[in-house]
Coordinates of C-alpha atoms and ligand atoms in Angstrom, one line a residue:
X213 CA 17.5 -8.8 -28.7
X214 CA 19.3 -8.3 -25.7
X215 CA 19.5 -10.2 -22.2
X216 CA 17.8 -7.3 -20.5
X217 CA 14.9 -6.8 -23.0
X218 CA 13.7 -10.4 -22.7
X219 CA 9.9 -10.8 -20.3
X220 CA 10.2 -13.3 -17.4
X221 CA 8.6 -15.6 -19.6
X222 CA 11.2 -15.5 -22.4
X223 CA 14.1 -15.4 -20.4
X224 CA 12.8 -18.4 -18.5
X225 CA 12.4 -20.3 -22.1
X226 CA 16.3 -18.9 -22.7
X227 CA 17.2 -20.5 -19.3
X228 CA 15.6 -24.0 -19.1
X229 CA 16.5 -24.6 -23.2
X230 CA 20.3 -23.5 -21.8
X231 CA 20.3 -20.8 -24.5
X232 CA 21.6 -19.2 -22.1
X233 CA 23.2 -19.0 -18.5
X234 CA 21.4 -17.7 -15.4
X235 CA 25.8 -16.7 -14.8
X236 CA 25.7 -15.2 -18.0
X237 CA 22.2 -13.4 -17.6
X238 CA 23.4 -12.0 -14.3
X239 CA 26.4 -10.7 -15.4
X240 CA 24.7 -9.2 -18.1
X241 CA 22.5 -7.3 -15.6
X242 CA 25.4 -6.1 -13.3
X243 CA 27.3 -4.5 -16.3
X244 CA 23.7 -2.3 -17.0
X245 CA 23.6 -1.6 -13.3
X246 CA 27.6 -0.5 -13.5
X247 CA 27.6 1.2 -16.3
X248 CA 24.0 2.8 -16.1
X249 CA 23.1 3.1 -12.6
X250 CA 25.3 6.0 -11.7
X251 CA 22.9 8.7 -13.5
X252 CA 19.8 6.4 -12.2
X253 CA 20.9 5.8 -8.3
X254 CA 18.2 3.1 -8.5
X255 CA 20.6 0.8 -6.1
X256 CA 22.1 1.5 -2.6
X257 CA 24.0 -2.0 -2.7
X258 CA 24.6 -4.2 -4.8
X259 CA 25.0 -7.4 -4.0
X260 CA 27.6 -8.6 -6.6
X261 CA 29.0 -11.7 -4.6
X262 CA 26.0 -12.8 -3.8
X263 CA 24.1 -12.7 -7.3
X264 CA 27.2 -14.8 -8.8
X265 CA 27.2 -17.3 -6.2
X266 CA 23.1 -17.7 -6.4
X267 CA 23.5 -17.6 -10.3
X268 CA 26.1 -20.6 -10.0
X269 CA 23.3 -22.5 -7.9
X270 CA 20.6 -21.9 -10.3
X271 CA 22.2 -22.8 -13.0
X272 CA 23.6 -26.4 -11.8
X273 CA 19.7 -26.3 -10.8
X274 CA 19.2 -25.8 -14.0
X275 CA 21.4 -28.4 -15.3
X276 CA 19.9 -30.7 -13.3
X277 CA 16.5 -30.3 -14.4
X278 CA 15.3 -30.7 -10.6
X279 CA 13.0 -28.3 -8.7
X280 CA 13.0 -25.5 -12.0
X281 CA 10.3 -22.5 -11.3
X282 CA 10.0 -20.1 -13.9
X283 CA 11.5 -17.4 -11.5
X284 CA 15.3 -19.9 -11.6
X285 CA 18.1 -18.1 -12.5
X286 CA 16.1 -14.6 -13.0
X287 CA 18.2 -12.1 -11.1
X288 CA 16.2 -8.9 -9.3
X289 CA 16.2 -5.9 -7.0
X290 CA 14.4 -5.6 -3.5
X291 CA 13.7 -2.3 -1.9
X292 CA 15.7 -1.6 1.1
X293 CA 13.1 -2.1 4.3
X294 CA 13.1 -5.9 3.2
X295 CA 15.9 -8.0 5.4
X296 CA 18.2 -9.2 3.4
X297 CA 21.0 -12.0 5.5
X298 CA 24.2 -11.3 4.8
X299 CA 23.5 -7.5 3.0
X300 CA 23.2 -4.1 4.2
X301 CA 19.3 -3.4 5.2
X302 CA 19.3 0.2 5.7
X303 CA 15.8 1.1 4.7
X304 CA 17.8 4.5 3.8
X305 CA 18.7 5.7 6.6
X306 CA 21.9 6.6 8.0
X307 CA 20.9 5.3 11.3
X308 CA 21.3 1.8 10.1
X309 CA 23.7 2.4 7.9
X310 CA 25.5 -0.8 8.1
X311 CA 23.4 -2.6 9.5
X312 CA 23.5 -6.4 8.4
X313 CA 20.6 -8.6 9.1
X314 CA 20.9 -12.4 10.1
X315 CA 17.8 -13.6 8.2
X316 CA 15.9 -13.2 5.2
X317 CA 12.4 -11.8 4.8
X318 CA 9.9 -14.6 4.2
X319 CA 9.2 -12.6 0.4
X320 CA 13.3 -12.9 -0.3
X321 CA 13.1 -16.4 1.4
X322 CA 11.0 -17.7 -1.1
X323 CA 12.9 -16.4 -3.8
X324 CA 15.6 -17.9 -3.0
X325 CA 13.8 -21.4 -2.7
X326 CA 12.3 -20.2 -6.4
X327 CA 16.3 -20.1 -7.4
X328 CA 16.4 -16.3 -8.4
X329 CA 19.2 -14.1 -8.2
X330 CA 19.7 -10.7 -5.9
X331 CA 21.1 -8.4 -7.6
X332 CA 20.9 -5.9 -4.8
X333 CA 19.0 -3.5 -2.8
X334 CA 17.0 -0.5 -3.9
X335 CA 17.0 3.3 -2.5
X336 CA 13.6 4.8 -1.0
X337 CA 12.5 7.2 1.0
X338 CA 13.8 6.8 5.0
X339 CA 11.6 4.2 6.3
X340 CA 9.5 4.1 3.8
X341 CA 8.0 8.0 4.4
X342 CA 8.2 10.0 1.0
X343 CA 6.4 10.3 -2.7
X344 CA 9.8 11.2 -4.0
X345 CA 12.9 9.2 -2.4
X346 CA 14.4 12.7 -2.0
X347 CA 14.0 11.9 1.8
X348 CA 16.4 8.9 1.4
X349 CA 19.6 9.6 4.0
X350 CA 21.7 8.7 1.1
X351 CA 20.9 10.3 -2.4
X352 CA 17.8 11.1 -4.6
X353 CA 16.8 8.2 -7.2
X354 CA 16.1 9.7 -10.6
X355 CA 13.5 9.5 -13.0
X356 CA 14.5 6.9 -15.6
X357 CA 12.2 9.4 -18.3
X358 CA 13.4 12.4 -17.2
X359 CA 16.6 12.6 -14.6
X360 CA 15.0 16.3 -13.0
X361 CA 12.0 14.5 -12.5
X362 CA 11.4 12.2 -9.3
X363 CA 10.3 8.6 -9.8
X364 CA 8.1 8.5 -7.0
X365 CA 8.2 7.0 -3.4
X366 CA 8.9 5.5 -2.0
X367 CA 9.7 2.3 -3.5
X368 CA 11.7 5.0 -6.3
X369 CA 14.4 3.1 -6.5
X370 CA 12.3 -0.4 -7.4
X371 CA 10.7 1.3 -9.9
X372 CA 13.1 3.6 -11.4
X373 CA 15.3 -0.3 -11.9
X374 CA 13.3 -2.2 -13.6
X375 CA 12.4 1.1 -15.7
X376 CA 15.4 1.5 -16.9
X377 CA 16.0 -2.2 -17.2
X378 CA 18.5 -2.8 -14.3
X379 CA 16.3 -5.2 -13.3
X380 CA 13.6 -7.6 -15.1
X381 CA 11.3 -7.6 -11.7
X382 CA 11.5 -6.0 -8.2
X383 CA 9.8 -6.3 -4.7
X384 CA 8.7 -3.0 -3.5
X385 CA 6.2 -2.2 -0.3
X386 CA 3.3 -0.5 -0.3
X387 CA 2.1 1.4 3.3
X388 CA 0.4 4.0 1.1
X389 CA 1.0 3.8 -2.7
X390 CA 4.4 2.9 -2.4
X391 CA 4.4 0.2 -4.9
X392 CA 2.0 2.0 -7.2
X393 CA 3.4 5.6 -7.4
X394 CA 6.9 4.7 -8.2
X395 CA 5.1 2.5 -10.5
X396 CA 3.1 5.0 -12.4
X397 CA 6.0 7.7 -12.6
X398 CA 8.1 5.3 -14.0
X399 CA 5.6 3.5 -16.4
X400 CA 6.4 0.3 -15.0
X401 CA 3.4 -2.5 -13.6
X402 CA 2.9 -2.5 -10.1
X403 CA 0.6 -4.4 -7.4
X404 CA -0.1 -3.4 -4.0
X405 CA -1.0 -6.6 -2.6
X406 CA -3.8 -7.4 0.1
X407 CA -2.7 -6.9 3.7
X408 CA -1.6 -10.3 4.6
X409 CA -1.2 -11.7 1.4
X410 CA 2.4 -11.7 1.7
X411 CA 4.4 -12.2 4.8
X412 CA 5.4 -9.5 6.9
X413 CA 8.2 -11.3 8.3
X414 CA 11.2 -9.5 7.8
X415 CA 10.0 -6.6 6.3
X416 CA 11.4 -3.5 8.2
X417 CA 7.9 -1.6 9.5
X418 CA 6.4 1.3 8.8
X419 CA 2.8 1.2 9.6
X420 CA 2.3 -2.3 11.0
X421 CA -1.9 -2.4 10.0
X422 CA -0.3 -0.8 7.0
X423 CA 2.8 -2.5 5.3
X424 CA 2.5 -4.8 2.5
X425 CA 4.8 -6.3 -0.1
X426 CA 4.5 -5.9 -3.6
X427 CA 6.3 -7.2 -7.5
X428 CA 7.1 -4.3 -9.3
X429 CA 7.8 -5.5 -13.1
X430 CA 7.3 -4.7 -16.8
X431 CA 3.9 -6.1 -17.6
X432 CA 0.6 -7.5 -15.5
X433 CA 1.9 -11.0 -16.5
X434 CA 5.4 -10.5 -15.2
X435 CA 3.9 -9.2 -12.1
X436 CA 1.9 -12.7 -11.8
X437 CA 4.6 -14.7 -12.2
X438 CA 6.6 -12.8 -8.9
X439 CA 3.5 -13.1 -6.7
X440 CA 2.9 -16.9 -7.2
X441 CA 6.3 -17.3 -5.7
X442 CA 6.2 -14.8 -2.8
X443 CA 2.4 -14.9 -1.7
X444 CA 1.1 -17.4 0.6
X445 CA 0.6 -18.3 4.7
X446 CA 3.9 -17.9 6.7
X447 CA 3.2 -19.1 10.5
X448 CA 6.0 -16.4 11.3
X449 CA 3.5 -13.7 10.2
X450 CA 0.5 -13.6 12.8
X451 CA -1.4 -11.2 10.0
X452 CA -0.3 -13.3 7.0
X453 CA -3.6 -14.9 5.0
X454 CA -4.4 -18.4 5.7
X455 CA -6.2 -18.7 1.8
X456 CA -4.3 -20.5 -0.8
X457 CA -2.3 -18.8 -3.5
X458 CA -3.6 -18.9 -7.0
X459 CA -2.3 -20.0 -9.6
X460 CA -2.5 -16.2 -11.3
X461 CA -0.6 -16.7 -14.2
X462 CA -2.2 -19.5 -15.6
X463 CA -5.7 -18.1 -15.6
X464 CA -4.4 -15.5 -17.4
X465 CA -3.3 -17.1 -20.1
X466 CA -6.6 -18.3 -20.3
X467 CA -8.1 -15.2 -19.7
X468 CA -10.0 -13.7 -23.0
X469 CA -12.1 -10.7 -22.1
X470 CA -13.6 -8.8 -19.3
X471 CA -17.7 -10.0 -20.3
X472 CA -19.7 -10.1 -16.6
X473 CA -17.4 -7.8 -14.9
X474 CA -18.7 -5.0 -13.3
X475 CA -16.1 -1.9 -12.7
X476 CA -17.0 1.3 -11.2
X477 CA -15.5 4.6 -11.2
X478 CA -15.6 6.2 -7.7
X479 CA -16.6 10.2 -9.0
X480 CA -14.4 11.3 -6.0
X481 CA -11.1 10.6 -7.4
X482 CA -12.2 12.4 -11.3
X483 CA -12.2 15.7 -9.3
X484 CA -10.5 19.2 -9.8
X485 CA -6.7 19.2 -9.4
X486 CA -6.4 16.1 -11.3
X487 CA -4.3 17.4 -14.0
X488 CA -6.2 17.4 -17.5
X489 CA -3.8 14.5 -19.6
X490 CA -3.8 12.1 -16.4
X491 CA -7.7 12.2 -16.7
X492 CA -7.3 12.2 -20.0
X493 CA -5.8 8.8 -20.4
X494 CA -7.2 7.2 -17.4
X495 CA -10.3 7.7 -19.0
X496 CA -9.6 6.6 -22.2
X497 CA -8.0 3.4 -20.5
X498 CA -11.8 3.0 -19.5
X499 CA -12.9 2.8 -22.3
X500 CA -10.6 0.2 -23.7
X501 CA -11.4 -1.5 -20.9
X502 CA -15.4 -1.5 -21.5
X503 CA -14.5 -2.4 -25.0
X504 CA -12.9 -5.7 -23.3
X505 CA -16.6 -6.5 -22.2
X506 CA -16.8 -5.0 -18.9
X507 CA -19.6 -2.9 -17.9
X508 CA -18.6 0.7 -16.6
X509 CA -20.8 2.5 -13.7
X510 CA -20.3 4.7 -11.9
X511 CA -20.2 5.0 -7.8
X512 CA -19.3 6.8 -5.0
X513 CA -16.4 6.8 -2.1
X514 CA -18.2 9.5 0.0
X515 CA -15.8 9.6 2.6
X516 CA -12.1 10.0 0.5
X517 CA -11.4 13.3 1.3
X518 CA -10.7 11.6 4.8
X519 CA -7.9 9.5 3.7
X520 CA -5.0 11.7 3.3
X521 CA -5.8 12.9 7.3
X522 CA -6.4 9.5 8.7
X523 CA -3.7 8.2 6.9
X524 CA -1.1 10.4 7.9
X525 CA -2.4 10.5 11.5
X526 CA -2.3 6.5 11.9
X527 CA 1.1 6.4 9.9
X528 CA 2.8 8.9 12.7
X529 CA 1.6 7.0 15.5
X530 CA 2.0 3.9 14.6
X531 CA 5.8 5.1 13.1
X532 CA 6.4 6.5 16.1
X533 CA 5.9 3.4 17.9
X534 CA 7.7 1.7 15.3
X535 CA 10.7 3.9 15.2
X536 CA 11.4 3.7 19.3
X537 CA 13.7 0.7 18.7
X538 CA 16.3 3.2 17.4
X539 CA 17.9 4.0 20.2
X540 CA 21.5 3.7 19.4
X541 CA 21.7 0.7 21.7
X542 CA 20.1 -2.1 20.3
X543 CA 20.3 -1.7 16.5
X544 CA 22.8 0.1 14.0
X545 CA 24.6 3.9 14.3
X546 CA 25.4 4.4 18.1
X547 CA 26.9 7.8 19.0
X548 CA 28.9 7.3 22.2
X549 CA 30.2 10.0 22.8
X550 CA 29.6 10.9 26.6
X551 CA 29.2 7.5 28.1
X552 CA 25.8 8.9 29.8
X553 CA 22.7 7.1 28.4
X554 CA 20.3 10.0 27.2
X555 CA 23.3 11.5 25.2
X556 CA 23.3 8.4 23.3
X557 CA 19.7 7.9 22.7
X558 CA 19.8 12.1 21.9
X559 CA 22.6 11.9 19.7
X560 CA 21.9 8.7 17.7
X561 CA 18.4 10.0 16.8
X562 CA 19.8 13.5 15.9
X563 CA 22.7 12.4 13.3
X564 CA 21.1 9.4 12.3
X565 CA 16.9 10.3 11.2
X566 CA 16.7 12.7 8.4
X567 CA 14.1 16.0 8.8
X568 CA 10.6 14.1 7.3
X569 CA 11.3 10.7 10.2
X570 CA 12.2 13.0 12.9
X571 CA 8.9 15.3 11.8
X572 CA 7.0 11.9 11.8
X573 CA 7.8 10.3 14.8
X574 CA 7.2 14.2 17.2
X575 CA 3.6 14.2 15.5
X576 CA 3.0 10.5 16.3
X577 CA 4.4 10.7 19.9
X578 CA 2.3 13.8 20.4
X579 CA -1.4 12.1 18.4
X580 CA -0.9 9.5 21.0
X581 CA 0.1 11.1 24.0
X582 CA -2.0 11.3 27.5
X583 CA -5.5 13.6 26.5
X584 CA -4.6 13.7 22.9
X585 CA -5.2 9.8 21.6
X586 CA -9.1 10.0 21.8
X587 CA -9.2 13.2 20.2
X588 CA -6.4 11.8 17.2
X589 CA -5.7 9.0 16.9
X590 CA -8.7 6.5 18.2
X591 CA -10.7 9.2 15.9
X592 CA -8.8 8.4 13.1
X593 CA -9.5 4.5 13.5
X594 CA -13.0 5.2 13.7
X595 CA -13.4 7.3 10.3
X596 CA -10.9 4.5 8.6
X597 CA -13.6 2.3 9.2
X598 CA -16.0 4.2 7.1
X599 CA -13.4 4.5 4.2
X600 CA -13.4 0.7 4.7
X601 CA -16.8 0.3 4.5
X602 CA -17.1 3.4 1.7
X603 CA -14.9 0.5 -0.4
X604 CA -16.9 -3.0 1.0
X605 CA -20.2 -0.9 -0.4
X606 CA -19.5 -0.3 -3.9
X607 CA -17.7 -3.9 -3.8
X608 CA -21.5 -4.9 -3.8
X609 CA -22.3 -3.3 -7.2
X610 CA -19.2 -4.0 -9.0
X611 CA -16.0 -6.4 -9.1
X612 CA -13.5 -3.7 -9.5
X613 CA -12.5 0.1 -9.0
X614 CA -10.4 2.5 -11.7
X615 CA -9.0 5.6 -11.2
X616 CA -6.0 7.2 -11.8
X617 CA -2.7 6.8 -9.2
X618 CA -1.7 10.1 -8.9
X619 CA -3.4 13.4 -9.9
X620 CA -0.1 14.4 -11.9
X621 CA 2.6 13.2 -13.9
X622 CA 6.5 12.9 -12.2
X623 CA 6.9 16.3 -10.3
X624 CA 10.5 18.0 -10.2
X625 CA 12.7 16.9 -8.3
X626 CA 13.1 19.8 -5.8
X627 CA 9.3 21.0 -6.5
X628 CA 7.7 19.8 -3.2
X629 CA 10.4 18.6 -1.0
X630 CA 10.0 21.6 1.5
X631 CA 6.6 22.1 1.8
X632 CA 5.5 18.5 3.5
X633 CA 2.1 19.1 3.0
X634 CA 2.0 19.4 -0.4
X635 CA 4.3 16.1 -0.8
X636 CA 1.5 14.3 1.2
X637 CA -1.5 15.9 -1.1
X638 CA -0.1 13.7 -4.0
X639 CA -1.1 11.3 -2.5
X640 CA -4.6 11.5 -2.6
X641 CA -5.4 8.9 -4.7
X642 CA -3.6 5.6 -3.3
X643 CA -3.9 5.7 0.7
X644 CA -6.9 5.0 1.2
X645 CA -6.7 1.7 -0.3
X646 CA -4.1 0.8 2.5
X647 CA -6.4 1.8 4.9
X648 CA -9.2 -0.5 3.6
X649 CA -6.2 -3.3 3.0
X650 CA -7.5 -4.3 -0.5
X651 CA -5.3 -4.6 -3.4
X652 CA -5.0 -2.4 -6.0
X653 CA -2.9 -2.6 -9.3
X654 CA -1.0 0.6 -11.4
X655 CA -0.7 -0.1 -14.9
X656 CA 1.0 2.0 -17.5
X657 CA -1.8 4.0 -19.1
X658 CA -0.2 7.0 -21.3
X659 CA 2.5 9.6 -21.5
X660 CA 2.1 13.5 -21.2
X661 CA 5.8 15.4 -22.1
X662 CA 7.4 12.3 -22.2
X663 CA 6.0 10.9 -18.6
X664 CA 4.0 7.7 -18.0
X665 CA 0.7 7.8 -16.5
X666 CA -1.0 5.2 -14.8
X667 CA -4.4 3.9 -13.8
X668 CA -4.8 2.3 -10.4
X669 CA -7.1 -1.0 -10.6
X670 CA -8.7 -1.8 -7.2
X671 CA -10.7 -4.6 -5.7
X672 CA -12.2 -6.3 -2.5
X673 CA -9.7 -8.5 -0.7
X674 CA -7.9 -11.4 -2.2
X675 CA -9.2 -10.2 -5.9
X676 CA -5.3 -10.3 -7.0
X677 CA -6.4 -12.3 -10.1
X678 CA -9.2 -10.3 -11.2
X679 CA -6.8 -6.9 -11.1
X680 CA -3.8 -9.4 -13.2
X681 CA -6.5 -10.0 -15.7
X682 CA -7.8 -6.7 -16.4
X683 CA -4.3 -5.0 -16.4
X684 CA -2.8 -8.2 -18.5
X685 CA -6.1 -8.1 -21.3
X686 CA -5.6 -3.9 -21.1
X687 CA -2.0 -4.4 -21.9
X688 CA -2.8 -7.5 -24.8
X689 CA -4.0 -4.4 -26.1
X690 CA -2.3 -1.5 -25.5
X691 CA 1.5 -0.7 -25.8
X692 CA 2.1 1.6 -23.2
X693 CA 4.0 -0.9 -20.7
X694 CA 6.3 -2.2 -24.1
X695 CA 7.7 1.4 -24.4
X696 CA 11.3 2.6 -22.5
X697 CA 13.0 5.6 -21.7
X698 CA 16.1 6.6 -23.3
X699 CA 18.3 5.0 -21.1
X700 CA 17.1 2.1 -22.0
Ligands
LIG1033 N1 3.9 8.6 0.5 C1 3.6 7.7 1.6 C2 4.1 8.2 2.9 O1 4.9 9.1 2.8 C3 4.3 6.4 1.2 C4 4.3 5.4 2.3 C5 4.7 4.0 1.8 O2 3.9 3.4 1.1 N2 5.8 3.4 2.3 O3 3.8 7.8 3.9

C-alpha cells in the first residue's frame, strides 16, 4: 500500500510504531502534489520549507513519545481565507497577492500544537464567493473525476486535494456549502460545522454571521479525528462556543446502529430540477440508513425557497462591509500611481477584485444604503429567522435531516460561469443551513457518468456527533467514500 492510501488512523499506527517517518510521509506527499498537482491546480502555495521543518519537529516528537495526538506528523492542506504566519494568504485574489500574515488562525494554531504538517494552501473562489473556483484571481481548480468538470466552490481546491490524494485531510470553510459542495463533487467527506464551533480567529471573512470552518477528508471517521483537534472555545473569537468538544471519534467506534433516531426528509429539497440519479441515490442512501435502525419521516421546511434570496442578500451586505478594508492602503496590492488618494483606492479595487467580488460588494453597498436597508437587507434578517425556525421545528420531531447537497452532479467547467444567477441556483440546497448556523455533513453517496454524489446530513446545533455517526455507520456499509478517481 502506499503512503498516500493509508486513513488517519493507519498512518497514525505507521507513525507512533516508527514504521515510518512523519519526514518521510511528507515527502512522500509533496512528490504527489509535484508531480500530480499541475493537471489538478488543487494548491496555490505550497509550503515546502515549512512542511519539512514541522515534519522534523513531529517526528523528534515522535521519538520522544511526549505529547503524541493522532493528528502528529500527518501533513495537510488549508484553504486559502485561513491565515497562515509566515505563508501567502491570498484567499485568491490578486489583491492580496502576497500578502503574508503574522499569525496563525486559531484552526491552523491548533494543528500545529496537534504536531501536523502544512503542506500548503488551497485555491477557491475570491473570497470565498463561487460554486466553481472558476472565480479564483489565479486559475480554475479541476475536477479530480473529470478535469472539464468543476469540483465545486468554493473550498475546490480542499476538496479536489484530498480527492486526488494530495492530501490525507484538509480544512475548508463553509459561508454557504462551501465545505460540502466541493465535498460532494469530489466524493470526498465533508462537515460544515456549527457557527462557533470553531474559532473564527484568523479566518479571512466573508459573511461574518456566516463563516465557519470545516475538515474536509476521506471518510466520516477521518473527519472526527480533524475536528477533535480544531473545535473548541477560543477567547480570541467573541462568537466561538463556550461547550466542550466531544470526544467524536471515540463514540464512534462504539457506535453500532442508528435504533431511536428519528431523521426526516424535508419534501422541499426532493423537488423538480433535482436531477433524476442524484435523487436517485440520495434516496437509496435513506434507505440504508433506515436499515441502520433509524426511523424515516417525513417533514417540511416551508420557507426554503427563501434561502437562496436571503442568502445572497445578507452575503453582499455583509461582504461589502467586509471587503471595505481593501483599500490599497492598509493591506496587500496598492496601485500608486498618481500619488492622489482616490486614485489609489480606485485603482487598487479595479486591478485587484475579479468581476463576481466587485458584482458582490456594488449589490451589498446598494441593499444597505440610506432608504434601501429596511426594504433589503433588515427584510432579509427577518425571513432568515423563519428558515431558522422552519429548521428548530422539525428538530422537534426528529434528530436529523437528509437530503441531497446539490441538485446535480459536477457541472462543466465553463457551463455557468457567465450567467451568475444560475451559479447561485446550485446552490439551493446548502445555504440555508448557514443561515440557521447548524451543522450539516456531505457524505459520498453514488456516482452518475463517473461523478460522486453526495447526501447532505443536518442537525440542530452542536449535533456534530450524531451527523459523524450516521455518515461513519452509512460508510461501515457502503463503499462509495473507499473509491478514487484515476489520478489517483
Ligand atoms: N456558493 C457560495 C457563494 O458563492 C459559497 C460561499 C461559501 O461558502 N464560501 O456565496
Amino acid at each position: 500500500m502506499k503512503l498516500h492510501e493509508l486513513s488517519l488512523q493507519e498512518t497514525h499506527e505507521q507513525l507512533s510504531s516508527r514504521k515510518i517517518s512523519s519526514a518521510e510521509l511528507t515527502r512522500a506527499y509533496l512528490e504527489r502534489v509535484q508531480r500530480i498537482d499541475p493537471q489538478v491546480k488543487s494548491y496555490v502555495t505550497v509550503s515546502e520549507d515549512l512542511a519539512l521543518e514541522q515534519a522534523r519537529q513531529a517526528d523528534e516528537r515522535i521519538k520522544s513519545g511526549d505529547g503524541l495526538t493522532t493528528l502528529t506528523g500527518i501533513p495537510y492542506s488549508a484553504k486559502d481565507s485561513l491565515s497562515t504566519r509566515g505563508v501567502n494568504t491570498t484567499c485568491s485574489s490578486k489583491i492580496l497577492e502576497n500578502y503574508k500574515p503574522f499569525y496563525d488562525s486559531t484552526a491552523i494554531t491548533n494543528l500545529n500544537l496537534a504536531g501536523s504538517v502544512l503542506l500548503g494552501k488551497n485555491n477557491m473562489d475570491e473570497f470565498g464567493m463561487g460554486s466553481s473556483t472558476e472565480n479564483s484571481g489565479f486559475f480554475t481548480t479541476r475536477n479530480p473525476w473529470n478535469f472539464d468538470r468543476v469540483p465545486g466552490g468554493s473550498s475546490g481546491g480542499s476538496a479536489a486535494a484530498v480527492a486526488a490524494g494530495l492530501a490525507p485531510f484538509a480544512l475548508g470553510e463553509d459561508t454557504g456549502g462551501s465545505v460540502r459542495m466541493p465535498a460532494s463533487f469530489c466524493g470526498v467527506t465533508g462537515l460544515k460545522t456549527t457557527y462557533g464551533r470553531v474559532s473564527r480567529y484568523g479566518l479571512i471573512p466573508l459573511v461574518s454571521s456566516f463563516d465557519t470552518i470545516g475538515p474536509m477528508a476521506r471518510s466520516a471517521y477521518d473527519v472526527s479525528l480533524v475536528l477533535e483537534a480544531i473545535a473548541g472555545h477560543d477567547p480570541k473569537d467573541g462568537t466561538s462556543r463556550v461547550e466542550s468538544v466531544q470526544n467524536y471519534s471515540e463514540s464512534l467506534k462504539k457506535a453500532e446502529n442508528l435504533r431511536g433516531l428519528r431523521i426526516g426528509i424535508p419534501k422541499e429539497y426532493f423537488v423538480e430540477g433535482l436531477d433524476k440519479e442524484v435523487d436517485a441515490s440520495v434516496r437509496a442512501a435513506i434507505k440504508q440508513i433506515e436499515s441502520l435502525g433509524a426511523e424515516v419521516m417525513e417533514v417540511s421546511l416551508p420557507h426554503t425557497q427563501y434561502a437562496i434570496p436571503v442568502y445572497y442578500l445578507i452575503l453582499f451586505a455583509e461582504a461589502s462591509s467586509n471587503l471595505a478594508k481593501y483599500d490599497g492602503v492598509r493591506f496587500g496590492l496598492s496601485e500608486r500611481t498618481t500619488g492622489d488618494l482616490m486614485d489609489v483606492y480606485l485603482k487598487t479595487r479595479e486591478t485587484g477584485f475579479g468581476a463576481e467580488t466587485k458584482r458582490r460588494i456594488m449589490l451589498g453597498t446598494f441593499a444597505l444604503s440610506a432608504g434601501y436597508y429596511d426594504a433589503y437587507y433588515l427584510k432579509a434578517q427577518k425571513v432568515r429567522a423563519l428558515i431558522r425556525q422552519d429548521f428548530q421545528k422539525a428538530f422537534e420531531t426528529c434528530d436529523a435531516l437528509i437530503t441531497p447537497v446539490a441538485p446535480t452532479t459536477a457541472f462543466r467547467i465553463g457551463e455557468k460561469i457567465s450567467n451568475p444567477l444560475d451559479m447561485y441556483l446550485s446552490d439551493v440546497f446548502v445555504v440555508a443551513i448557514n443561515l440557521a448556523g447548524i451543522p450539516a455533513l456531505s457524505v459520498p453517496c453514488g456516482f452518475s457518468n463517473g461523478l460522486p454524489i453526495g447526501m447532505q446530513v443536518m442537525g440542530p446545533h452542536l449535533s456534530e456527533e450524531t451527523l459523524l455517526r450516521i455518515g461513519h455507520l452509512y460508510q461501515s456499509q457502503t463503499d462509495w467514500h473507499t473509491k478514487h478517481p484515476p489520478c489517483w
